[in-house]
Coordinates of C-alpha atoms and ligand atoms in Angstrom, one line a residue:
Chain A
M1 CA -0.4 0.2 0.3
V2 CA 1.2 3.3 -0.6
S3 CA 2.2 5.4 2.3
L4 CA 0.6 8.7 3.0
F5 CA 3.4 9.8 5.0
R6 CA 6.2 8.6 2.7
E7 CA 6.7 12.0 1.3
K8 CA 7.2 13.3 5.2
T9 CA 8.8 10.5 6.5
Q10 CA 11.7 10.9 4.0
R11 CA 12.0 15.1 4.8
A12 CA 12.1 14.6 8.1
D13 CA 15.9 13.8 10.1
G14 CA 15.7 10.7 10.7
Q15 CA 13.6 11.0 13.8
V16 CA 10.1 10.4 12.1
L17 CA 8.7 6.9 12.5
E18 CA 5.3 5.6 11.2
I19 CA 3.1 3.5 13.2
N20 CA -0.1 1.7 12.3
F21 CA -2.3 1.0 15.7
G22 CA -4.6 -1.6 14.7
P23 CA -6.3 -2.7 13.1
Q24 CA -6.0 -5.3 15.5
H25 CA -5.2 -3.3 18.4
P26 CA -7.1 -3.7 21.9
S27 CA -7.3 0.0 22.7
T28 CA -9.6 0.7 19.5
H29 CA -12.6 -0.7 20.5
G30 CA -13.0 -2.6 17.4
V31 CA -11.1 -2.9 13.7
F32 CA -9.9 -0.1 13.1
R33 CA -6.6 1.7 12.2
L34 CA -4.7 5.0 13.4
H35 CA -1.9 5.7 10.7
T36 CA 0.3 7.4 13.2
L37 CA 3.0 9.6 12.4
V38 CA 5.7 9.9 15.6
D39 CA 8.4 12.1 16.5
G40 CA 10.7 10.7 19.3
E41 CA 7.3 10.3 21.5
T42 CA 5.5 13.2 20.1
I43 CA 2.8 13.0 17.7
R44 CA 2.8 14.4 14.5
E45 CA 0.0 13.0 12.4
V46 CA -2.8 10.6 12.6
K47 CA -4.7 9.3 10.0
P48 CA -8.2 7.2 11.3
V49 CA -8.2 4.8 8.8
M50 CA -11.6 2.7 8.9
G51 CA -14.0 0.5 6.8
Y52 CA -12.7 -2.6 8.5
L53 CA -16.6 -3.3 9.8
H54 CA -18.4 -2.3 6.9
R55 CA -21.6 -4.2 6.8
N56 CA -23.4 -2.2 4.3
Q57 CA -26.4 -1.4 6.6
E58 CA -27.6 1.0 4.7
Q59 CA -27.6 -0.8 1.9
I60 CA -29.6 -3.5 3.4
S61 CA -32.5 -1.2 4.6
E62 CA -33.5 -0.7 0.5
N63 CA -34.3 -4.6 0.9
L64 CA -36.5 -4.5 4.3
T65 CA -39.5 -3.4 5.3
Y66 CA -39.1 -0.7 8.1
T67 CA -40.2 -3.0 11.0
G68 CA -37.1 -5.3 9.6
F69 CA -34.3 -2.5 9.7
I70 CA -35.3 -1.8 13.3
G71 CA -33.3 -5.1 14.4
F72 CA -30.4 -3.9 12.3
T73 CA -30.0 -0.7 14.0
D74 CA -29.8 -2.1 16.7
R75 CA -26.3 -3.4 15.1
M76 CA -25.0 0.0 14.4
D77 CA -24.0 1.4 17.9
Y78 CA -23.8 -2.0 19.9
I79 CA -23.1 -0.9 22.9
N80 CA -26.5 0.9 23.2
A81 CA -29.2 -0.7 20.8
I82 CA -32.4 1.5 22.1
P83 CA -31.4 4.8 21.2
N84 CA -30.6 4.0 17.3
N85 CA -34.1 2.4 17.7
F86 CA -35.0 5.7 19.0
S87 CA -33.6 7.7 16.3
F88 CA -34.7 5.2 13.4
V89 CA -38.4 4.9 14.5
L90 CA -38.9 8.2 15.3
A91 CA -37.5 9.5 11.4
A92 CA -40.5 6.5 10.3
E93 CA -43.2 8.4 11.9
K94 CA -42.0 11.7 11.1
L95 CA -42.3 10.1 7.4
A96 CA -45.7 8.3 7.9
G97 CA -47.0 11.4 10.5
I98 CA -47.6 8.6 13.2
E99 CA -48.8 9.6 17.2
V100 CA -47.5 8.0 19.7
P101 CA -49.4 7.7 22.5
E102 CA -47.9 9.1 26.0
R103 CA -47.2 5.6 27.5
A104 CA -44.8 4.7 24.8
D105 CA -42.9 7.9 24.8
H106 CA -42.6 7.6 28.3
I107 CA -41.4 4.0 28.0
R108 CA -39.3 5.3 25.1
I109 CA -37.3 7.6 27.3
I110 CA -36.8 5.0 30.4
M111 CA -35.2 2.7 27.7
A112 CA -33.2 5.6 26.4
E113 CA -31.8 7.1 29.2
L114 CA -31.0 3.5 30.6
A115 CA -29.5 2.8 27.7
R116 CA -27.6 6.3 28.1
I117 CA -25.9 5.0 31.7
V118 CA -24.9 1.7 29.8
N119 CA -23.2 3.6 27.5
H120 CA -21.5 5.6 30.1
M121 CA -20.5 3.4 32.4
A122 CA -19.1 1.0 29.7
V123 CA -17.0 4.4 28.3
V124 CA -15.5 5.5 31.3
G125 CA -14.9 1.7 32.6
F126 CA -12.9 1.5 29.2
L127 CA -11.2 4.7 29.3
L128 CA -10.0 4.0 32.2
N129 CA -8.8 0.4 30.9
D130 CA -6.8 2.2 28.1
L131 CA -4.9 4.5 31.0
G132 CA -3.9 1.8 32.4
A133 CA -6.0 1.2 35.6
A134 CA -6.6 -2.2 34.8
F135 CA -9.7 -3.6 35.3
T136 CA -11.4 -2.7 38.9
P137 CA -13.0 0.3 37.4
L138 CA -14.4 -1.9 34.2
L139 CA -15.7 -4.1 36.1
Y140 CA -16.9 -1.9 39.0
A141 CA -18.9 -0.3 36.0
F142 CA -20.1 -3.5 34.6
R143 CA -21.0 -4.6 37.8
E144 CA -23.8 -2.0 37.2
R145 CA -24.5 -1.6 33.9
E146 CA -25.1 -6.0 34.0
L147 CA -28.2 -5.4 36.2
I148 CA -29.3 -2.9 33.7
L149 CA -29.0 -5.1 30.9
D150 CA -31.0 -7.9 33.1
I151 CA -34.0 -5.3 32.8
F152 CA -33.4 -5.1 29.3
E153 CA -33.1 -8.8 29.2
D154 CA -36.3 -9.0 31.1
L155 CA -38.3 -6.5 29.2
T156 CA -37.1 -7.0 25.6
G157 CA -35.8 -10.2 25.3
S158 CA -32.4 -9.5 24.6
R159 CA -29.4 -7.8 26.5
M160 CA -28.2 -5.9 24.0
M161 CA -29.5 -6.5 20.5
C162 CA -33.0 -5.3 21.7
N163 CA -35.2 -4.7 18.6
Y164 CA -37.4 -2.8 21.1
F165 CA -39.4 -0.5 19.6
R166 CA -42.0 -0.2 16.9
I167 CA -44.0 2.3 14.5
G168 CA -45.7 3.7 16.9
G169 CA -45.0 2.7 20.1
V170 CA -42.7 -0.1 21.5
K171 CA -43.2 -3.9 21.7
S172 CA -44.0 -4.5 25.0
D173 CA -45.4 -3.0 27.9
L174 CA -43.7 -2.0 31.4
S175 CA -44.9 -4.0 34.0
E176 CA -45.4 -3.3 37.4
Q177 CA -42.6 -5.7 38.1
H178 CA -40.1 -4.0 35.8
L179 CA -40.8 -0.6 37.3
A180 CA -39.8 -1.4 40.5
T181 CA -36.3 -3.5 39.3
I182 CA -36.2 0.6 37.4
K183 CA -36.9 2.1 40.7
K184 CA -34.6 0.2 43.2
M185 CA -31.8 0.9 40.7
A186 CA -32.3 4.4 40.2
A187 CA -32.2 4.6 43.8
R188 CA -29.2 3.0 44.3
L189 CA -27.0 4.0 41.5
P190 CA -26.2 7.4 43.0
K191 CA -24.4 5.6 45.5
F192 CA -22.5 3.7 43.3
L193 CA -21.7 6.7 41.4
D194 CA -20.3 8.6 44.7
E195 CA -18.0 5.5 45.4
F196 CA -17.1 5.2 41.6
E197 CA -16.2 9.0 41.8
T198 CA -14.2 8.3 45.1
L199 CA -12.1 6.4 43.3
L200 CA -11.7 8.3 40.2
T201 CA -12.5 11.9 40.3
N202 CA -9.7 12.8 42.6
N203 CA -7.3 10.5 41.9
E204 CA -4.1 12.4 41.3
I205 CA -2.9 10.0 38.8
L206 CA -5.7 10.4 36.5
C207 CA -5.8 14.1 37.2
M208 CA -2.4 14.0 36.0
R209 CA -3.0 11.8 33.1
C210 CA -6.7 13.3 31.6
Q211 CA -6.1 16.7 32.5
N212 CA -4.5 19.6 29.9
T213 CA -4.6 15.9 27.7
G214 CA -6.4 16.4 24.0
I215 CA -7.6 19.4 24.4
L216 CA -10.5 20.0 22.0
S217 CA -11.7 24.2 21.9
P218 CA -15.1 25.0 21.3
E219 CA -14.6 26.8 17.5
T220 CA -12.8 23.5 16.5
A221 CA -15.5 21.0 18.4
V222 CA -18.4 23.0 16.1
N223 CA -16.4 23.2 13.8
S224 CA -16.0 20.0 12.7
G225 CA -19.2 18.9 13.8
I226 CA -18.3 16.8 16.9
T227 CA -22.0 16.6 19.1
G228 CA -22.7 14.8 22.4
P229 CA -20.5 14.4 25.3
A230 CA -17.5 15.6 23.6
L231 CA -18.9 19.0 22.4
R232 CA -20.5 19.6 25.7
A233 CA -17.3 18.6 27.3
S234 CA -15.6 22.1 25.5
G235 CA -18.3 24.0 26.8
V236 CA -20.6 24.3 23.9
N237 CA -24.2 24.3 25.6
Y238 CA -25.6 21.8 22.8
D239 CA -28.1 18.7 23.6
I240 CA -30.7 18.2 20.9
R241 CA -32.6 17.0 24.0
K242 CA -33.2 20.0 25.0
T243 CA -32.9 22.3 21.5
D244 CA -35.1 19.5 19.6
R245 CA -37.3 18.0 22.7
Y246 CA -38.2 15.6 20.8
S247 CA -40.1 12.8 21.6
L248 CA -41.3 14.2 25.7
Y249 CA -38.1 15.6 26.3
G250 CA -39.3 18.6 27.0
R251 CA -41.2 18.1 30.0
F252 CA -38.6 17.0 32.1
D253 CA -36.2 19.1 34.1
F254 CA -32.7 18.3 33.7
K255 CA -29.5 20.1 33.4
V256 CA -27.0 20.0 30.9
P257 CA -23.4 19.3 31.9
L258 CA -20.6 21.4 30.2
G259 CA -16.9 21.1 31.0
K260 CA -14.2 23.9 30.5
T261 CA -11.4 23.0 29.0
G262 CA -12.5 20.6 26.6
D263 CA -9.6 17.7 28.0
V264 CA -10.0 14.2 28.4
Y265 CA -10.8 14.4 31.9
D266 CA -13.5 16.6 31.0
R267 CA -15.2 14.5 29.0
Y268 CA -15.0 11.9 31.7
Y269 CA -16.4 14.2 34.2
V270 CA -19.2 15.4 31.6
R271 CA -20.0 11.9 31.0
I272 CA -20.0 10.7 35.6
L273 CA -22.8 13.9 35.5
E274 CA -24.4 13.1 32.5
I275 CA -25.3 9.7 34.3
R276 CA -26.3 11.5 37.3
E277 CA -28.6 13.8 34.9
S278 CA -29.9 10.5 33.5
L279 CA -31.2 9.2 36.7
N280 CA -33.0 12.3 37.2
I281 CA -34.9 12.1 34.1
L282 CA -35.3 8.6 34.7
R283 CA -37.0 9.5 38.3
Q284 CA -39.3 11.8 36.6
A285 CA -40.2 9.6 33.9
V286 CA -41.0 6.7 36.0
A287 CA -42.9 8.9 38.3
A288 CA -44.7 10.6 35.6
L289 CA -45.5 6.9 33.3
P290 CA -49.1 7.2 32.5
R291 CA -51.8 4.5 32.1
G292 CA -52.7 3.8 28.6
E293 CA -51.4 2.2 25.0
F294 CA -47.6 1.2 24.6
I295 CA -48.4 1.5 21.2
N296 CA -50.7 3.5 18.9
K297 CA -53.7 1.3 17.9
K298 CA -53.2 1.9 14.2
T299 CA -50.5 0.7 13.7
A300 CA -50.5 -1.7 16.2
A301 CA -51.2 -4.0 13.0
F302 CA -47.3 -3.3 11.0
I303 CA -45.8 -5.6 13.8
R304 CA -48.2 -8.8 12.7
S305 CA -47.6 -7.3 9.1
P306 CA -44.9 -5.3 8.3
R307 CA -45.4 -5.2 4.7
N308 CA -48.4 -3.2 5.5
F309 CA -46.8 -0.4 6.3
K310 CA -46.1 2.5 3.6
P311 CA -45.0 5.8 4.8
P312 CA -46.3 8.2 1.7
V313 CA -43.6 9.5 -0.9
G314 CA -41.6 11.9 0.8
E315 CA -38.3 12.1 3.6
A316 CA -37.5 12.9 6.7
Y317 CA -34.7 13.5 8.7
A318 CA -35.4 12.4 12.4
R319 CA -32.0 13.3 15.3
T320 CA -31.7 12.3 18.6
E321 CA -29.1 12.7 21.1
S322 CA -28.1 8.9 21.2
P323 CA -24.7 8.9 24.0
K324 CA -22.8 9.6 21.5
G325 CA -23.6 12.5 20.0
E326 CA -26.2 13.6 17.2
L327 CA -27.3 10.3 15.6
G328 CA -29.9 10.2 13.1
F329 CA -31.3 8.5 10.3
Y330 CA -32.8 10.2 6.5
I331 CA -35.6 8.1 4.8
L332 CA -36.2 9.2 1.5
S333 CA -39.4 7.2 0.8
D334 CA -41.0 5.9 -2.6
G335 CA -44.5 5.2 -1.2
T336 CA -42.9 1.2 -1.2
P337 CA -42.6 -1.3 2.0
Q338 CA -39.1 -0.7 1.9
P339 CA -37.1 2.6 2.3
W340 CA -35.8 3.7 -0.9
R341 CA -32.6 5.0 0.7
C342 CA -32.0 5.2 4.4
H343 CA -29.2 7.0 5.8
A344 CA -27.8 6.9 9.0
R345 CA -25.8 10.4 10.9
A346 CA -23.7 8.5 12.8
P347 CA -21.9 10.7 16.2
S348 CA -19.1 8.1 16.4
L349 CA -17.7 8.5 12.6
I350 CA -17.9 12.5 12.4
N351 CA -16.6 12.8 16.2
L352 CA -13.5 11.6 14.5
S353 CA -13.5 14.2 12.5
A354 CA -11.6 16.2 15.4
L355 CA -8.8 13.1 16.4
E356 CA -6.0 14.6 14.8
T357 CA -6.5 18.2 16.2
M358 CA -6.3 16.2 19.3
C359 CA -3.5 14.3 19.0
V360 CA -1.1 16.4 17.5
G361 CA 1.7 17.4 19.9
Q362 CA 0.3 14.7 22.8
K363 CA 2.7 12.1 23.9
I364 CA 2.1 9.0 21.9
A365 CA 1.2 7.1 25.3
D366 CA -1.7 9.3 25.2
M367 CA -3.2 8.8 21.8
M368 CA -4.8 5.5 22.9
I369 CA -6.8 7.7 26.1
I370 CA -8.0 10.8 23.5
L371 CA -9.3 8.2 21.5
G372 CA -11.2 6.4 24.0
S373 CA -12.2 9.9 25.8
I374 CA -14.7 10.5 22.6
D375 CA -16.4 7.1 22.9
I376 CA -16.6 5.8 19.0
V377 CA -18.2 2.5 18.5
L378 CA -16.9 0.8 15.0
G379 CA -19.9 -1.3 14.2
E380 CA -21.5 2.7 13.7
T381 CA -18.7 4.3 12.3
D382 CA -18.8 2.3 9.6
R383 CA -22.0 0.7 9.5
Chain B
M1 CA -6.8 23.0 36.7
S2 CA -9.8 21.7 34.7
G3 CA -13.1 20.3 36.0
A4 CA -16.4 20.5 34.5
G5 CA -17.9 23.8 34.4
C6 CA -21.4 23.7 36.1
G7 CA -19.7 20.6 38.7
K8 CA -20.4 22.0 41.8
E9 CA -24.3 21.8 41.8
Y10 CA -23.2 18.3 41.0
G11 CA -21.8 16.5 43.7
K12 CA -19.4 16.7 46.9
F13 CA -16.5 15.6 44.8
V14 CA -15.8 18.6 42.6
K15 CA -13.3 20.9 43.3
K16 CA -13.1 19.4 46.8
S17 CA -9.4 20.5 48.0
V18 CA -7.6 17.4 49.0
P19 CA -5.7 17.5 52.2
F20 CA -2.2 16.6 50.4
F21 CA -1.3 15.3 47.5
G22 CA -2.1 11.6 46.9
W23 CA -5.0 11.8 49.4
G24 CA -7.0 10.5 45.9
V25 CA -5.4 7.7 45.0
L26 CA -5.5 6.4 49.1
C27 CA -9.3 7.0 48.7
G28 CA -9.2 4.9 45.8
L29 CA -7.3 2.3 47.5
W30 CA -9.9 2.7 50.3
V31 CA -12.7 1.9 47.7
T32 CA -11.7 -0.9 46.3
L33 CA -10.5 -2.8 49.6
K34 CA -13.9 -1.9 50.9
N35 CA -15.3 -3.5 47.9
F36 CA -12.9 -6.6 48.2
I37 CA -14.6 -7.1 51.6
T38 CA -18.0 -6.5 51.1
S39 CA -18.5 -8.3 47.6
Y40 CA -18.3 -11.8 49.9
F41 CA -21.1 -10.5 52.1
R42 CA -23.4 -8.1 50.1
K43 CA -26.2 -9.4 47.4
P44 CA -25.3 -9.5 44.0
D45 CA -27.5 -6.5 43.0
E46 CA -25.9 -4.6 46.0
G47 CA -22.6 -4.9 45.3
G48 CA -21.7 -8.4 45.4
I49 CA -20.0 -11.3 43.2
F50 CA -22.1 -12.3 40.1
T51 CA -20.0 -15.1 39.3
V52 CA -21.9 -17.7 38.6
Q53 CA -19.3 -21.2 37.9
Y54 CA -21.2 -21.4 34.3
P55 CA -21.1 -24.8 32.9
E56 CA -21.7 -26.6 36.2
E57 CA -24.4 -23.9 37.3
C58 CA -26.8 -21.5 35.0
L59 CA -28.8 -18.6 35.7
P60 CA -32.6 -19.1 35.0
D61 CA -33.5 -17.7 32.1
F62 CA -36.1 -14.5 31.7
E63 CA -38.7 -15.6 30.6
A64 CA -38.6 -12.9 27.5
S65 CA -35.2 -13.9 26.6
R66 CA -34.5 -15.4 22.7
N67 CA -32.2 -16.5 20.6
F68 CA -33.3 -19.2 18.4
P69 CA -36.7 -20.3 17.0
F70 CA -38.3 -23.3 17.1
L71 CA -41.8 -24.6 15.9
V72 CA -44.8 -26.1 17.8
Y73 CA -46.6 -29.0 17.2
D74 CA -49.8 -29.8 19.6
E75 CA -49.5 -33.4 19.7
T76 CA -47.6 -35.5 17.6
P77 CA -44.5 -34.2 15.3
E78 CA -46.8 -35.1 12.8
K79 CA -49.3 -32.8 13.3
P80 CA -47.4 -29.4 13.6
R81 CA -49.2 -26.3 13.9
C82 CA -47.3 -24.3 10.7
V83 CA -49.3 -23.8 8.1
A84 CA -46.2 -23.4 5.5
C85 CA -47.9 -20.3 4.5
G86 CA -44.4 -19.3 4.3
I87 CA -45.0 -15.5 5.6
C88 CA -42.0 -16.1 8.5
E89 CA -39.9 -17.2 5.7
R90 CA -40.8 -13.6 3.6
E91 CA -40.1 -11.3 7.0
C92 CA -37.0 -12.9 8.1
P93 CA -34.3 -9.9 7.6
V94 CA -31.4 -12.2 7.0
K95 CA -33.9 -14.7 5.2
C96 CA -32.7 -17.5 7.0
I97 CA -35.9 -19.6 7.0
H98 CA -37.1 -21.7 4.1
V99 CA -40.3 -23.7 4.0
L100 CA -41.3 -25.7 1.1
M101 CA -45.4 -26.4 1.0
A102 CA -46.7 -30.0 1.2
K103 CA -48.7 -31.4 -1.5
D104 CA -50.6 -34.7 -2.4
E105 CA -50.2 -36.6 -5.9
N106 CA -52.7 -34.3 -7.4
G107 CA -50.3 -31.3 -6.5
K108 CA -53.1 -29.7 -3.8
P109 CA -51.2 -28.2 -0.9
L110 CA -51.7 -30.1 2.2
R111 CA -51.9 -26.8 4.3
R112 CA -48.0 -28.4 6.3
P113 CA -44.5 -27.8 5.5
A114 CA -42.7 -30.8 3.8
A115 CA -39.7 -29.3 4.6
F116 CA -38.9 -26.4 7.1
D117 CA -35.3 -25.1 7.6
I118 CA -33.8 -22.3 9.6
D119 CA -30.1 -22.0 9.5
Y120 CA -28.8 -21.2 13.0
S121 CA -26.1 -19.8 11.5
L122 CA -27.8 -16.9 9.9
C123 CA -30.1 -16.2 12.4
M124 CA -29.8 -12.8 14.2
N125 CA -31.8 -13.3 17.0
C126 CA -34.5 -10.8 16.0
G127 CA -37.3 -12.6 17.2
N128 CA -39.2 -11.1 13.9
C129 CA -40.5 -14.9 13.1
E130 CA -42.6 -15.0 16.2
E131 CA -44.2 -11.7 15.9
V132 CA -45.2 -11.9 12.3
C133 CA -46.5 -15.4 12.6
P134 CA -50.6 -15.7 12.4
F135 CA -51.0 -18.9 13.1
N136 CA -49.0 -18.9 16.9
S137 CA -46.6 -21.5 15.1
I138 CA -43.0 -20.5 15.7
F139 CA -41.2 -19.6 19.0
M140 CA -38.1 -18.1 20.4
D141 CA -36.3 -20.5 22.1
H142 CA -33.9 -20.2 25.7
E143 CA -31.5 -23.1 23.9
H144 CA -28.7 -21.6 23.9
K145 CA -25.9 -24.7 24.3
I146 CA -25.4 -24.8 20.7
A147 CA -22.2 -25.0 19.1
A148 CA -21.1 -26.8 17.0
Y149 CA -18.0 -28.0 15.2
D150 CA -19.1 -27.6 11.8
R151 CA -21.3 -25.0 9.9
K152 CA -23.6 -27.9 8.4
D153 CA -25.0 -28.4 12.2
L154 CA -26.1 -25.0 12.8
M155 CA -28.6 -26.3 10.3
R156 CA -31.9 -27.0 11.9
P157 CA -34.2 -29.1 9.6
M158 CA -37.5 -29.5 10.8
Q159 CA -37.4 -32.8 12.9
K160 CA -34.9 -31.0 14.9
L161 CA -36.7 -27.5 15.4
L162 CA -40.9 -29.1 16.3
K163 CA -40.7 -29.1 20.5
S164 CA -44.0 -30.3 22.0
N165 CA -46.3 -27.6 23.5
S166 CA -45.5 -28.9 26.6
Y167 CA -42.0 -27.5 26.1
F168 CA -43.0 -24.3 25.0
H169 CA -45.0 -24.2 28.3
S170 CA -42.4 -24.7 30.6
I171 CA -39.9 -22.2 29.1
R172 CA -42.8 -19.6 28.6
P173 CA -45.1 -20.6 30.8
R174 CA -47.2 -16.8 30.5
D175 CA -47.2 -16.2 26.8
A176 CA -47.9 -20.1 26.4
E177 CA -50.7 -20.1 28.7
A178 CA -51.9 -16.6 26.4
I179 CA -51.7 -18.7 23.4
D180 CA -53.5 -21.1 24.2
R181 CA -56.3 -19.1 25.1
A182 CA -56.5 -17.3 22.3
I183 CA -56.2 -20.3 20.1
K184 CA -59.1 -22.0 22.1
E185 CA -61.0 -18.3 21.6
A186 CA -61.0 -18.4 18.2
A187 CA -61.7 -22.2 17.7
E188 CA -65.2 -21.2 19.7
K189 CA -66.0 -18.4 17.5
K190 CA -65.3 -20.5 14.4
K191 CA -67.5 -23.4 15.9
A192 CA -69.6 -20.8 16.4
A193 CA -69.9 -18.7 13.2
V194 CA -70.7 -22.8 11.6
P195 CA -72.6 -24.8 13.4
A196 CA -73.8 -26.4 10.9
K197 CA -70.4 -28.1 9.7
P198 CA -67.8 -29.8 12.2
A199 CA -64.8 -27.7 11.9
P200 CA -62.3 -29.9 9.5
S201 CA -59.9 -28.1 9.8
P202 CA -57.0 -29.2 12.6
E203 CA -55.0 -25.4 12.4
A204 CA -55.3 -23.1 15.0
P205 CA -56.9 -20.3 12.9
K206 CA -56.2 -16.8 12.8
S207 CA -55.9 -15.1 15.9
Ligands
SF4_1 S1 -45.4 -18.2 9.8 FE1 -45.6 -19.6 11.1 S2 -47.4 -20.6 9.8 FE2 -46.4 -19.4 8.2 S3 -44.4 -20.8 8.0 FE3 -44.0 -19.7 9.2 S4 -43.7 -21.0 10.6 FE4 -45.3 -21.4 9.2
SF4_2 S1 -34.9 -15.2 14.3 FE1 -34.9 -13.2 13.6 S2 -33.3 -13.8 11.9 FE2 -34.1 -15.5 13.5 S3 -35.0 -16.9 11.9 FE3 -36.4 -15.4 12.8 S4 -36.9 -13.6 11.8 FE4 -35.0 -14.4 11.5

């Protein structure tokens, strides 16, 4: 393969070294390659090389019904399937102009916030793993995550590939028993978070490694289209739950944690605070859960006969604040049961675009934690 | 020093000045020590140990959990509920179901499958087949020990897929009961609608 850096390598005074991180590297969280140019230990250039996990999901959608494709959206961001379902069904509902019953909306929000907690715990755990705090924080986080995944399995049938949302609602109803488990968990998690923070937040080693590492200025963040916790850690107040107020997010009272410097530490800390805010939303949503239908009566039949769901000719874009950033689905319909085109705006892919800016000038050992702090998942990057 | 901006409102841990350098590390060590000790006494959902010695012990399944589909028969395996309508075949997102309608000598369809294969190596456990089947015939199983040395062994023919209704009751009692009730109701409705003729069809009607 022709090197991207050949010229520069020759031009430099013999000090410059070309390194390939990945595709099989434990810290890249998937099959992903970082084509890196280092001068001693300092990074000169980074080029992310992706596409190793490409599965052609957008094209697959063109051969499937809308309901059939929901199961595939699970596989995009496989750490948290629910928000992907959410974006896709929102787009499909927008296209066909379908109303969602209130109960279904509440259930959706409960599930989406649970998924956010799962995601942020996994990210913080993996970030610490990349930092070299091998496994203890990850294990603590996974202990709690496991209990949330149990709720998912009990309700949706699967721990990670939930396939839970349907056009016009959700697949099955939340029972009193599920609610009790969720309430118990929402009561227990703050205690766990306090403990988790005692372990990490003030830890001198963590602070020294993470503070002032991989700084992303708000201007660069906005210009490169970064969204999600990575953007908010840079101090830009932009949360689609607040700006769009999609679904019922307008009804709930929650804060948007913002960072100051936009370094790795802020990105870590914003996530911890977001877990606390998610619990806040969760508590409100559980308390406000109304009785009623969990799926729109008119669309319930589409579960049994997905081919009858034929949205009118047109296009729709719906976006949600997925735990990784703005996740949007753009659907073009030609009036048949299959989407004519379905494009996913994956936050993981777009958030990668600022990786080089964050890495240049840093030490090579910090590259992995910078990558870990952006929180990418390759299933979504490559689709 | 950095730190999340509106952190102060969130918890006591932000910007709390540490008494001396190394305090944070010591606190962390205390947490790990505490967890190490309490993990032996606490229940799993309060921070105890989760570990299950897997092949010897197994956690109980959730009723809703799903992995691979199987077919239900009512009394004997010769009488499957499936009528080979092919809806699941059409709606399966990865197209891993193959159904062939049985025919008699004159080529008349018999409304039961001659062959029904599911390729477990392709199945993505989505559960769509269960949702679309109008004859309550295909359901998601809890069987997870299906590892095989050869890909061929994951190709499930009808003989291996067919399982009794009592098995279905044993893994998913709530769903099985609801479905039995629905089938019975539908049969009674049908009988009431056509009182003169004795209902000849052995299959469960559309619910
Ligand atoms: S949808 Fe049901 S009845 Fe029809 S072929 Fe599939 S399993 Fe048989
Ligand atoms: S579970 Fe999904 S992939 Fe598997 S056979 Fe059923 S429809 Fe097909």
